[in-house]
PDB file of C-alpha atoms in Angstrom:
ATOM      1  CA  MET G 248     -19.252 -37.203 -36.754  1.00  0.00           C
ATOM      2  CA  ALA G 249     -16.935 -40.128 -36.125  1.00  0.00           C
ATOM      3  CA  ARG G 250     -14.152 -38.257 -37.911  1.00  0.00           C
ATOM      4  CA  PHE G 251     -14.612 -35.309 -35.518  1.00  0.00           C
ATOM      5  CA  TRP G 252     -14.144 -37.472 -32.431  1.00  0.00           C
ATOM      6  CA  VAL G 253     -11.119 -39.174 -33.933  1.00  0.00           C
ATOM      7  CA  CYS G 254      -9.537 -35.753 -34.585  1.00  0.00           C
ATOM      8  CA  ALA G 255     -10.423 -34.521 -31.094  1.00  0.00           C
ATOM      9  CA  ALA G 256      -8.906 -37.610 -29.490  1.00  0.00           C
ATOM     10  CA  GLY G 257      -5.796 -37.252 -31.596  1.00  0.00           C
ATOM     11  CA  ALA G 258      -5.382 -33.605 -30.615  1.00  0.00           C
ATOM     12  CA  GLY G 259      -5.815 -34.445 -26.954  1.00  0.00           C
ATOM     13  CA  PHE G 260      -3.239 -37.223 -27.167  1.00  0.00           C
ATOM     14  CA  PHE G 261      -0.804 -34.896 -28.940  1.00  0.00           C
ATOM     15  CA  LEU G 262      -1.118 -32.185 -26.242  1.00  0.00           C
ATOM     16  CA  ALA G 263      -0.728 -34.750 -23.467  1.00  0.00           C
ATOM     17  CA  SER G 264       2.402 -36.107 -25.147  1.00  0.00           C
ATOM     18  CA  LEU G 265       3.859 -32.592 -25.370  1.00  0.00           C
ATOM     19  CA  VAL G 266       3.241 -31.954 -21.688  1.00  0.00           C
ATOM     20  CA  LEU G 267       4.748 -35.250 -20.540  1.00  0.00           C
ATOM     21  CA  HIS G 268       7.711 -34.982 -22.874  1.00  0.00           C
ATOM     22  CA  SER G 269       8.488 -31.405 -21.836  1.00  0.00           C
ATOM     23  CA  ARG G 270       8.278 -32.204 -18.137  1.00  0.00           C
ATOM     24  CA  PHE G 271      10.515 -35.259 -18.354  1.00  0.00           C
ATOM     25  CA  GLY G 272      13.399 -34.190 -20.550  1.00  0.00           C
ATOM     26  CA  GLY G 273      11.967 -32.465 -23.565  1.00  0.00           C
ATOM     27  CA  ALA G 274      13.315 -29.424 -25.392  1.00  0.00           C
ATOM     28  CA  PRO G 275      13.176 -25.950 -23.757  1.00  0.00           C
ATOM     29  CA  VAL G 276      10.518 -24.823 -26.221  1.00  0.00           C
ATOM     30  CA  LEU G 277       8.284 -27.693 -25.190  1.00  0.00           C
ATOM     31  CA  ARG G 278       8.909 -27.014 -21.509  1.00  0.00           C
ATOM     32  CA  LYS G 279       7.805 -23.447 -22.084  1.00  0.00           C
ATOM     33  CA  PHE G 280       4.664 -24.663 -23.815  1.00  0.00           C
ATOM     34  CA  SER G 281       3.906 -26.943 -20.876  1.00  0.00           C
ATOM     35  CA  PHE G 282       4.371 -24.048 -18.454  1.00  0.00           C
ATOM     36  CA  GLN G 283       1.885 -21.964 -20.382  1.00  0.00           C
ATOM     37  CA  ILE G 284      -0.709 -24.721 -20.172  1.00  0.00           C
ATOM     38  CA  SER G 285      -0.187 -25.076 -16.405  1.00  0.00           C
ATOM     39  CA  TRP G 286      -0.355 -21.300 -15.933  1.00  0.00           C
ATOM     40  CA  ARG G 287      -3.656 -21.028 -17.760  1.00  0.00           C
ATOM     41  CA  THR G 288      -5.286 -23.592 -15.486  1.00  0.00           C
ATOM     42  CA  LYS G 289      -3.892 -22.085 -12.285  1.00  0.00           C
ATOM     43  CA  GLU G 290      -6.422 -21.056  -9.659  1.00  0.00           C
ATOM     44  CA  ILE G 291      -7.309 -17.365  -9.576  1.00  0.00           C
ATOM     45  CA  LEU G 292      -5.833 -15.762  -6.449  1.00  0.00           C
ATOM     46  CA  TYR G 293      -8.197 -12.792  -6.159  1.00  0.00           C
ATOM     47  CA  ARG G 294     -11.904 -12.414  -6.786  1.00  0.00           C
ATOM     48  CA  LEU G 295     -14.243  -9.468  -6.365  1.00  0.00           C
ATOM     49  CA  ASP G 296     -16.452  -9.811  -3.285  1.00  0.00           C
ATOM     50  CA  VAL G 297     -19.617  -8.065  -4.432  1.00  0.00           C
ATOM     51  CA  GLY G 298     -21.181  -8.601  -0.998  1.00  0.00           C
ATOM     52  CA  TRP G 299     -18.623  -6.429   0.809  1.00  0.00           C
ATOM     53  CA  PRO G 300     -19.645  -4.323   2.606  1.00  0.00           C
ATOM     54  CA  LYS G 301     -23.045  -5.654   3.557  1.00  0.00           C
ATOM     55  CA  ARG G 302     -24.623  -2.216   3.193  1.00  0.00           C
ATOM     56  CA  SER G 303     -23.074   0.459   0.993  1.00  0.00           C
ATOM     57  CA  GLU G 304     -25.167   3.437   2.118  1.00  0.00           C
ATOM     58  CA  TYR G 305     -22.618   4.215   4.831  1.00  0.00           C
ATOM     59  CA  PHE G 306     -20.296   5.527   2.127  1.00  0.00           C
ATOM     60  CA  THR G 307     -21.424   9.146   1.941  1.00  0.00           C
ATOM     61  CA  GLY G 308     -18.221  10.630   0.506  1.00  0.00           C
ATOM     62  CA  THR G 309     -15.365   9.728  -1.808  1.00  0.00           C
ATOM     63  CA  THR G 310     -13.460   6.706  -0.507  1.00  0.00           C
ATOM     64  CA  PHE G 311      -9.745   7.328  -0.594  1.00  0.00           C
ATOM     65  CA  CYS G 312      -7.716   4.904   1.524  1.00  0.00           C
ATOM     66  CA  VAL G 313      -8.076   1.747   3.597  1.00  0.00           C
ATOM     67  CA  ALA G 314      -6.208  -0.001   6.422  1.00  0.00           C
ATOM     68  CA  ILE G 315      -6.690  -3.342   8.180  1.00  0.00           C
ATOM     69  CA  ASP G 316      -5.932  -4.174  11.802  1.00  0.00           C
ATOM     70  CA  SER G 317      -4.520  -7.687  11.519  1.00  0.00           C
ATOM     71  CA  LEU G 318      -5.074  -8.542  15.194  1.00  0.00           C
ATOM     72  CA  SER G 319      -8.628  -7.324  15.709  1.00  0.00           C
ATOM     73  CA  GLY G 320      -9.810  -7.876  12.143  1.00  0.00           C
ATOM     74  CA  LEU G 321     -11.126  -4.332  11.773  1.00  0.00           C
ATOM     75  CA  VAL G 322     -11.178  -2.507   8.433  1.00  0.00           C
ATOM     76  CA  TYR G 323     -10.801   1.284   8.436  1.00  0.00           C
ATOM     77  CA  VAL G 324     -11.936   3.185   5.347  1.00  0.00           C
ATOM     78  CA  ALA G 325     -11.247   6.929   5.051  1.00  0.00           C
ATOM     79  CA  GLN G 326     -13.464   9.098   2.884  1.00  0.00           C
ATOM     80  CA  ARG G 327     -13.498  12.696   1.720  1.00  0.00           C
ATOM     81  CA  GLY G 328     -16.350  15.177   1.667  1.00  0.00           C
ATOM     82  CA  ASP G 329     -18.054  17.976   3.582  1.00  0.00           C
ATOM     83  CA  ASN G 330     -19.969  17.350   6.804  1.00  0.00           C
ATOM     84  CA  ILE G 331     -19.418  13.596   6.794  1.00  0.00           C
ATOM     85  CA  PRO G 332     -17.540  11.217   9.103  1.00  0.00           C
ATOM     86  CA  LYS G 333     -14.068  10.778   7.693  1.00  0.00           C
ATOM     87  CA  VAL G 334     -13.477   7.189   8.894  1.00  0.00           C
ATOM     88  CA  LEU G 335     -15.787   4.176   8.600  1.00  0.00           C
ATOM     89  CA  VAL G 336     -15.064   1.008  10.584  1.00  0.00           C
ATOM     90  CA  PHE G 337     -16.137  -2.441   9.379  1.00  0.00           C
ATOM     91  CA  THR G 338     -15.546  -6.044  10.323  1.00  0.00           C
ATOM     92  CA  GLU G 339     -13.638  -8.211   7.870  1.00  0.00           C
ATOM     93  CA  ASP G 340     -16.991  -9.703   6.861  1.00  0.00           C
ATOM     94  CA  GLY G 341     -18.249  -6.268   5.845  1.00  0.00           C
ATOM     95  CA  TYR G 342     -20.529  -5.411   8.747  1.00  0.00           C
ATOM     96  CA  PHE G 343     -20.543  -1.735   9.716  1.00  0.00           C
ATOM     97  CA  LEU G 344     -19.491  -1.020  13.310  1.00  0.00           C
ATOM     98  CA  ARG G 345     -19.074   2.740  13.732  1.00  0.00           C
ATOM     99  CA  SER G 346     -17.835   5.927  12.136  1.00  0.00           C
ATOM    100  CA  TRP G 347     -15.650   8.787  13.247  1.00  0.00           C
ATOM    101  CA  ASN G 348     -14.335  11.648  13.196  1.00  0.00           C
ATOM    102  CA  TYR G 349     -14.526  15.348  12.488  1.00  0.00           C
ATOM    103  CA  THR G 350     -10.882  16.189  13.244  1.00  0.00           C
ATOM    104  CA  VAL G 351      -9.619  15.478   9.720  1.00  0.00           C
ATOM    105  CA  ASP G 352      -9.852  17.860   6.774  1.00  0.00           C
ATOM    106  CA  THR G 353      -8.777  15.677   3.845  1.00  0.00           C
ATOM    107  CA  PRO G 354      -7.449  12.189   4.576  1.00  0.00           C
ATOM    108  CA  HIS G 355      -4.774  10.916   2.219  1.00  0.00           C
ATOM    109  CA  GLY G 356      -3.091   7.925   3.870  1.00  0.00           C
ATOM    110  CA  ILE G 357      -4.239   5.641   6.682  1.00  0.00           C
ATOM    111  CA  PHE G 358      -2.306   2.992   8.607  1.00  0.00           C
ATOM    112  CA  ALA G 359      -3.449   0.602  11.348  1.00  0.00           C
ATOM    113  CA  ALA G 360      -0.662  -0.209  13.817  1.00  0.00           C
ATOM    114  CA  SER G 361      -1.528  -3.159  16.005  1.00  0.00           C
ATOM    115  CA  THR G 362       0.541  -4.825  18.725  1.00  0.00           C
ATOM    116  CA  LEU G 363      -0.319  -6.812  21.835  1.00  0.00           C
ATOM    117  CA  HIS G 364       0.017  -3.622  23.867  1.00  0.00           C
ATOM    118  CA  GLU G 365      -1.594  -1.007  21.661  1.00  0.00           C
ATOM    119  CA  GLN G 366      -3.936  -0.574  18.722  1.00  0.00           C
ATOM    120  CA  SER G 367      -3.808   2.708  16.849  1.00  0.00           C
ATOM    121  CA  VAL G 368      -4.865   4.282  13.575  1.00  0.00           C
ATOM    122  CA  TRP G 369      -2.690   6.907  11.864  1.00  0.00           C
ATOM    123  CA  ILE G 370      -3.995   9.335   9.246  1.00  0.00           C
ATOM    124  CA  THR G 371      -2.123  11.810   7.044  1.00  0.00           C
ATOM    125  CA  ASP G 372      -4.142  14.972   6.406  1.00  0.00           C
ATOM    126  CA  VAL G 373      -3.483  17.020   3.252  1.00  0.00           C
ATOM    127  CA  GLY G 374      -6.360  19.438   3.811  1.00  0.00           C
ATOM    128  CA  SER G 375      -5.991  23.208   3.768  1.00  0.00           C
ATOM    129  CA  GLY G 376      -8.361  23.774   6.701  1.00  0.00           C
ATOM    130  CA  SER G 377      -7.713  24.073  10.410  1.00  0.00           C
ATOM    131  CA  TYR G 378      -6.692  20.400  10.787  1.00  0.00           C
ATOM    132  CA  GLY G 379      -4.616  20.000   7.645  1.00  0.00           C
ATOM    133  CA  HIS G 380      -0.918  19.344   6.954  1.00  0.00           C
ATOM    134  CA  THR G 381      -0.632  17.034   9.926  1.00  0.00           C
ATOM    135  CA  ILE G 382      -0.252  13.384  10.851  1.00  0.00           C
ATOM    136  CA  LYS G 383      -2.679  12.192  13.522  1.00  0.00           C
ATOM    137  CA  LYS G 384      -2.770   9.163  15.770  1.00  0.00           C
ATOM    138  CA  TYR G 385      -6.102   7.782  17.037  1.00  0.00           C
ATOM    139  CA  ASN G 386      -7.129   4.845  19.152  1.00  0.00           C
ATOM    140  CA  SER G 387      -9.447   2.249  17.635  1.00  0.00           C
ATOM    141  CA  PHE G 388     -12.533   4.194  18.802  1.00  0.00           C
ATOM    142  CA  GLY G 389     -11.503   7.403  17.076  1.00  0.00           C
ATOM    143  CA  ASP G 390     -10.167   9.360  20.040  1.00  0.00           C
ATOM    144  CA  LEU G 391      -7.342  11.709  19.025  1.00  0.00           C
ATOM    145  CA  VAL G 392      -4.117  10.694  20.779  1.00  0.00           C
ATOM    146  CA  GLN G 393      -1.268  12.523  19.016  1.00  0.00           C
ATOM    147  CA  VAL G 394      -0.753  15.222  16.392  1.00  0.00           C
ATOM    148  CA  LEU G 395       2.488  15.679  14.444  1.00  0.00           C
ATOM    149  CA  GLY G 396       2.901  19.038  12.787  1.00  0.00           C
ATOM    150  CA  THR G 397       1.083  22.326  13.310  1.00  0.00           C
ATOM    151  CA  PRO G 398      -2.598  21.960  12.350  1.00  0.00           C
ATOM    152  CA  GLY G 399      -3.574  24.197   9.464  1.00  0.00           C
ATOM    153  CA  LYS G 400      -0.021  25.394   8.796  1.00  0.00           C
ATOM    154  CA  LYS G 401       2.198  24.017   6.067  1.00  0.00           C
ATOM    155  CA  GLY G 402       5.956  24.422   5.990  1.00  0.00           C
ATOM    156  CA  THR G 403       9.360  22.840   5.729  1.00  0.00           C
ATOM    157  CA  GLY G 404      10.707  23.027   9.290  1.00  0.00           C
ATOM    158  CA  LEU G 405      11.830  19.882  11.080  1.00  0.00           C
ATOM    159  CA  ASN G 406      12.021  21.156  14.646  1.00  0.00           C
ATOM    160  CA  PRO G 407       9.191  21.017  15.402  1.00  0.00           C
ATOM    161  CA  LEU G 408       8.100  18.709  12.610  1.00  0.00           C
ATOM    162  CA  GLN G 409       6.263  20.618   9.923  1.00  0.00           C
ATOM    163  CA  PHE G 410       4.622  19.030   6.907  1.00  0.00           C
ATOM    164  CA  ASP G 411       3.258  20.154   3.574  1.00  0.00           C
ATOM    165  CA  ASN G 412       0.740  17.663   2.205  1.00  0.00           C
ATOM    166  CA  PRO G 413       2.081  14.530   3.967  1.00  0.00           C
ATOM    167  CA  ALA G 414       1.071  11.653   1.705  1.00  0.00           C
ATOM    168  CA  GLU G 415       1.477   8.469   3.701  1.00  0.00           C
ATOM    169  CA  LEU G 416       3.254   6.707   6.559  1.00  0.00           C
ATOM    170  CA  TYR G 417       4.268   3.266   7.760  1.00  0.00           C
ATOM    171  CA  VAL G 418       4.559   2.352  11.466  1.00  0.00           C
ATOM    172  CA  GLU G 419       6.701  -0.573  12.585  1.00  0.00           C
ATOM    173  CA  ASP G 420       6.003  -2.754  15.615  1.00  0.00           C
ATOM    174  CA  THR G 421       8.934  -1.020  17.310  1.00  0.00           C
ATOM    175  CA  GLY G 422       7.130   2.314  17.012  1.00  0.00           C
ATOM    176  CA  ASP G 423       9.483   3.715  14.365  1.00  0.00           C
ATOM    177  CA  ILE G 424       7.649   5.748  11.726  1.00  0.00           C
ATOM    178  CA  TYR G 425       8.418   6.269   8.028  1.00  0.00           C
ATOM    179  CA  ILE G 426       6.767   9.285   6.398  1.00  0.00           C
ATOM    180  CA  VAL G 427       6.632  10.488   2.800  1.00  0.00           C
ATOM    181  CA  ASP G 428       5.902  14.203   2.858  1.00  0.00           C
ATOM    182  CA  GLY G 429       5.115  15.942  -0.382  1.00  0.00           C
ATOM    183  CA  ASP G 430       1.879  15.197  -2.218  1.00  0.00           C
ATOM    184  CA  GLY G 431       2.368  18.187  -4.490  1.00  0.00           C
ATOM    185  CA  GLY G 432       3.523  20.516  -1.712  1.00  0.00           C
ATOM    186  CA  LEU G 433       6.858  22.204  -1.024  1.00  0.00           C
ATOM    187  CA  ASN G 434       8.417  19.147   0.572  1.00  0.00           C
ATOM    188  CA  ASN G 435       9.747  16.076  -1.187  1.00  0.00           C
ATOM    189  CA  ARG G 436      10.938  14.059   1.779  1.00  0.00           C
ATOM    190  CA  LEU G 437      11.320  10.615   3.237  1.00  0.00           C
ATOM    191  CA  ILE G 438      11.644  10.800   7.017  1.00  0.00           C
ATOM    192  CA  LYS G 439      12.268   8.122   9.636  1.00  0.00           C
ATOM    193  CA  LEU G 440      11.179   8.983  13.181  1.00  0.00           C
ATOM    194  CA  SER G 441      11.769   7.106  16.403  1.00  0.00           C
ATOM    195  CA  GLN G 442       8.838   6.189  18.629  1.00  0.00           C
ATOM    196  CA  ASP G 443       9.418   9.415  20.569  1.00  0.00           C
ATOM    197  CA  PHE G 444       9.328  11.389  17.275  1.00  0.00           C
ATOM    198  CA  MET G 445      13.027  12.144  16.915  1.00  0.00           C
ATOM    199  CA  VAL G 446      14.400  12.302  13.351  1.00  0.00           C
ATOM    200  CA  LEU G 447      16.619   9.233  12.778  1.00  0.00           C
ATOM    201  CA  TRP G 448      17.411   9.933   9.127  1.00  0.00           C
ATOM    202  CA  LEU G 449      16.054  12.017   6.300  1.00  0.00           C
ATOM    203  CA  HIS G 450      16.152  12.305   2.510  1.00  0.00           C
ATOM    204  CA  GLY G 451      14.610  15.579   1.495  1.00  0.00           C
ATOM    205  CA  GLU G 452      15.542  17.116  -1.801  1.00  0.00           C
ATOM    206  CA  ARG G 453      13.537  17.509  -4.998  1.00  0.00           C
ATOM    207  CA  GLY G 454      15.205  15.994  -8.042  1.00  0.00           C
ATOM    208  CA  THR G 455      15.649  12.975 -10.260  1.00  0.00           C
ATOM    209  CA  GLY G 456      18.862  11.512  -8.870  1.00  0.00           C
ATOM    210  CA  PRO G 457      19.246   8.758  -6.277  1.00  0.00           C
ATOM    211  CA  ALA G 458      17.456   9.499  -2.966  1.00  0.00           C
ATOM    212  CA  LYS G 459      15.754  12.561  -4.487  1.00  0.00           C
ATOM    213  CA  PHE G 460      12.019  12.769  -5.057  1.00  0.00           C
ATOM    214  CA  ASN G 461       9.263  14.322  -7.079  1.00  0.00           C
ATOM    215  CA  ILE G 462       5.993  13.753  -5.190  1.00  0.00           C
ATOM    216  CA  PRO G 463       6.892  10.832  -2.916  1.00  0.00           C
ATOM    217  CA  HIS G 464       3.463   9.288  -2.567  1.00  0.00           C
ATOM    218  CA  SER G 465       3.645   6.012  -0.650  1.00  0.00           C
ATOM    219  CA  VAL G 466       5.964   4.042   1.636  1.00  0.00           C
ATOM    220  CA  THR G 467       6.212   0.521   3.014  1.00  0.00           C
ATOM    221  CA  VAL G 468       8.784  -1.671   4.791  1.00  0.00           C
ATOM    222  CA  ASP G 469       9.429  -5.325   3.954  1.00  0.00           C
ATOM    223  CA  SER G 470      10.653  -8.236   6.074  1.00  0.00           C
ATOM    224  CA  THR G 471      14.269  -7.829   4.909  1.00  0.00           C
ATOM    225  CA  ASP G 472      14.659  -4.298   6.336  1.00  0.00           C
ATOM    226  CA  ARG G 473      14.129  -2.422   3.089  1.00  0.00           C
ATOM    227  CA  VAL G 474      12.051   0.748   2.708  1.00  0.00           C
ATOM    228  CA  TRP G 475      10.131   1.068  -0.567  1.00  0.00           C
ATOM    229  CA  VAL G 476       8.956   4.486  -1.760  1.00  0.00           C
ATOM    230  CA  ALA G 477       6.607   5.221  -4.653  1.00  0.00           C
ATOM    231  CA  ASP G 478       8.327   8.203  -6.273  1.00  0.00           C
ATOM    232  CA  ARG G 479       5.320   9.171  -8.323  1.00  0.00           C
ATOM    233  CA  GLY G 480       6.551  12.230 -10.220  1.00  0.00           C
ATOM    234  CA  ASN G 481       9.750  10.447 -11.244  1.00  0.00           C
ATOM    235  CA  LYS G 482       7.829   7.331 -12.333  1.00  0.00           C
ATOM    236  CA  ARG G 483       9.876   4.958 -10.231  1.00  0.00           C
ATOM    237  CA  ILE G 484      10.125   3.090  -6.944  1.00  0.00           C
ATOM    238  CA  GLN G 485      13.171   3.758  -4.785  1.00  0.00           C
ATOM    239  CA  VAL G 486      14.534   1.371  -2.151  1.00  0.00           C
ATOM    240  CA  PHE G 487      16.447   2.225   1.042  1.00  0.00           C
ATOM    241  CA  ASP G 488      18.016   0.462   4.005  1.00  0.00           C
ATOM    242  CA  LYS G 489      15.669   1.009   6.922  1.00  0.00           C
ATOM    243  CA  ASP G 490      18.418   1.275   9.564  1.00  0.00           C
ATOM    244  CA  THR G 491      20.879   3.578   7.827  1.00  0.00           C
ATOM    245  CA  GLY G 492      18.723   5.225   5.174  1.00  0.00           C
ATOM    246  CA  GLU G 493      21.254   4.176   2.519  1.00  0.00           C
ATOM    247  CA  TRP G 494      19.931   4.231  -1.055  1.00  0.00           C
ATOM    248  CA  LEU G 495      19.849   0.670  -2.430  1.00  0.00           C
ATOM    249  CA  GLY G 496      18.417   1.114  -5.891  1.00  0.00           C
ATOM    250  CA  ALA G 497      15.356   1.930  -7.966  1.00  0.00           C
ATOM    251  CA  TRP G 498      12.845   0.485 -10.394  1.00  0.00           C
ATOM    252  CA  ASP G 499      12.744   3.131 -13.087  1.00  0.00           C
ATOM    253  CA  ASN G 500      11.728   1.223 -16.223  1.00  0.00           C
ATOM    254  CA  CYS G 501       8.358  -0.172 -15.125  1.00  0.00           C
ATOM    255  CA  PHE G 502       6.154   2.891 -15.530  1.00  0.00           C
ATOM    256  CA  THR G 503       5.646   4.652 -18.842  1.00  0.00           C
ATOM    257  CA  GLU G 504       2.474   6.751 -18.641  1.00  0.00           C
ATOM    258  CA  GLU G 505       1.789   7.315 -14.936  1.00  0.00           C
ATOM    259  CA  GLY G 506       4.026   6.990 -11.914  1.00  0.00           C
ATOM    260  CA  PRO G 507       3.257   4.617  -9.031  1.00  0.00           C
ATOM    261  CA  SER G 508       0.780   5.980  -6.524  1.00  0.00           C
ATOM    262  CA  SER G 509       1.023   3.260  -3.877  1.00  0.00           C
ATOM    263  CA  VAL G 510       3.397   0.474  -2.895  1.00  0.00           C
ATOM    264  CA  ARG G 511       2.689  -2.445  -0.550  1.00  0.00           C
ATOM    265  CA  GLY G 512       4.510  -5.576   0.583  1.00  0.00           C
ATOM    266  CA  LYS G 513       2.699  -8.918   0.410  1.00  0.00           C
ATOM    267  CA  LYS G 514       4.121 -11.895   2.284  1.00  0.00           C
ATOM    268  CA  GLU G 515       3.515 -15.192   0.528  1.00  0.00           C
ATOM    269  CA  ARG G 516       4.982 -18.328   2.039  1.00  0.00           C
ATOM    270  CA  ALA G 517       8.776 -18.008   2.094  1.00  0.00           C
ATOM    271  CA  ARG G 518       9.021 -15.016  -0.205  1.00  0.00           C
ATOM    272  CA  GLU G 519       7.734 -11.490  -0.287  1.00  0.00           C
ATOM    273  CA  ARG G 520       6.344  -9.567  -3.199  1.00  0.00           C
ATOM    274  CA  VAL G 521       6.147  -5.830  -3.592  1.00  0.00           C
ATOM    275  CA  TRP G 522       3.123  -4.472  -5.401  1.00  0.00           C
ATOM    276  CA  SER G 523       2.615  -1.035  -6.855  1.00  0.00           C
ATOM    277  CA  ARG G 524      -0.597   0.606  -7.972  1.00  0.00           C
ATOM    278  CA  LEU G 525      -0.905   3.186 -10.724  1.00  0.00           C
ATOM    279  CA  HIS G 526      -3.045   6.205 -10.040  1.00  0.00           C
ATOM    280  CA  ALA G 527      -4.236   8.403 -12.865  1.00  0.00           C
TER     281      ALA G 527
END
């Protein structure tokens, strides 16, 4: 037994010596070893909250997308199904507040735009019914405020705006809107609209080259004026200048089996990360 404790103490002393030596002038290999030890003991950033929401029976359909109003702390969850409310509203703590509405066929993307002057919820509708192929703006209580596109009619026209399975959108504080239109439909487009719904720039051709798409599925804008698009069918993420629409580059070696389904920007201290989610 005494031999065991002597060996354990010796091993502990050896590891401590490696860490100190690598941090204060040791070889690169030892520094790498020290980094691995520090990384393994790093605090976990995300944990599953099994108590959210407080009551799960409000989910009567298939949950599909979620948005958070950063000012009011409201969480909007869109679900699919027949004869059910398409949007559920919760507090950040998971308490159910209300549900709405019956003016959406099949929600695909949802975005909460919140400023000091206005709070709104935008939904892209890929349904084939009388409300489908549109982008809708609601107030926080579910009242329909604006409809882009012709409800129930898909197409490729831009004047007026006409969509075919619009996948997702991003709304800036300025009111400018970025839309990816083409969740398996005729269109494969990235569109930037002004707050009065005028087309500022457009990329809209199916293909594999720069600024071409195959099922553009998600869009976000970061703090350095770059637009990120999950180009799902091409298994890549493309990046554009938000003011000019200029193509800046692509990540095309990250996805092997499935293309990215969603892309989001996460601000963390002085830097910003871009996350992508795979969707089977």
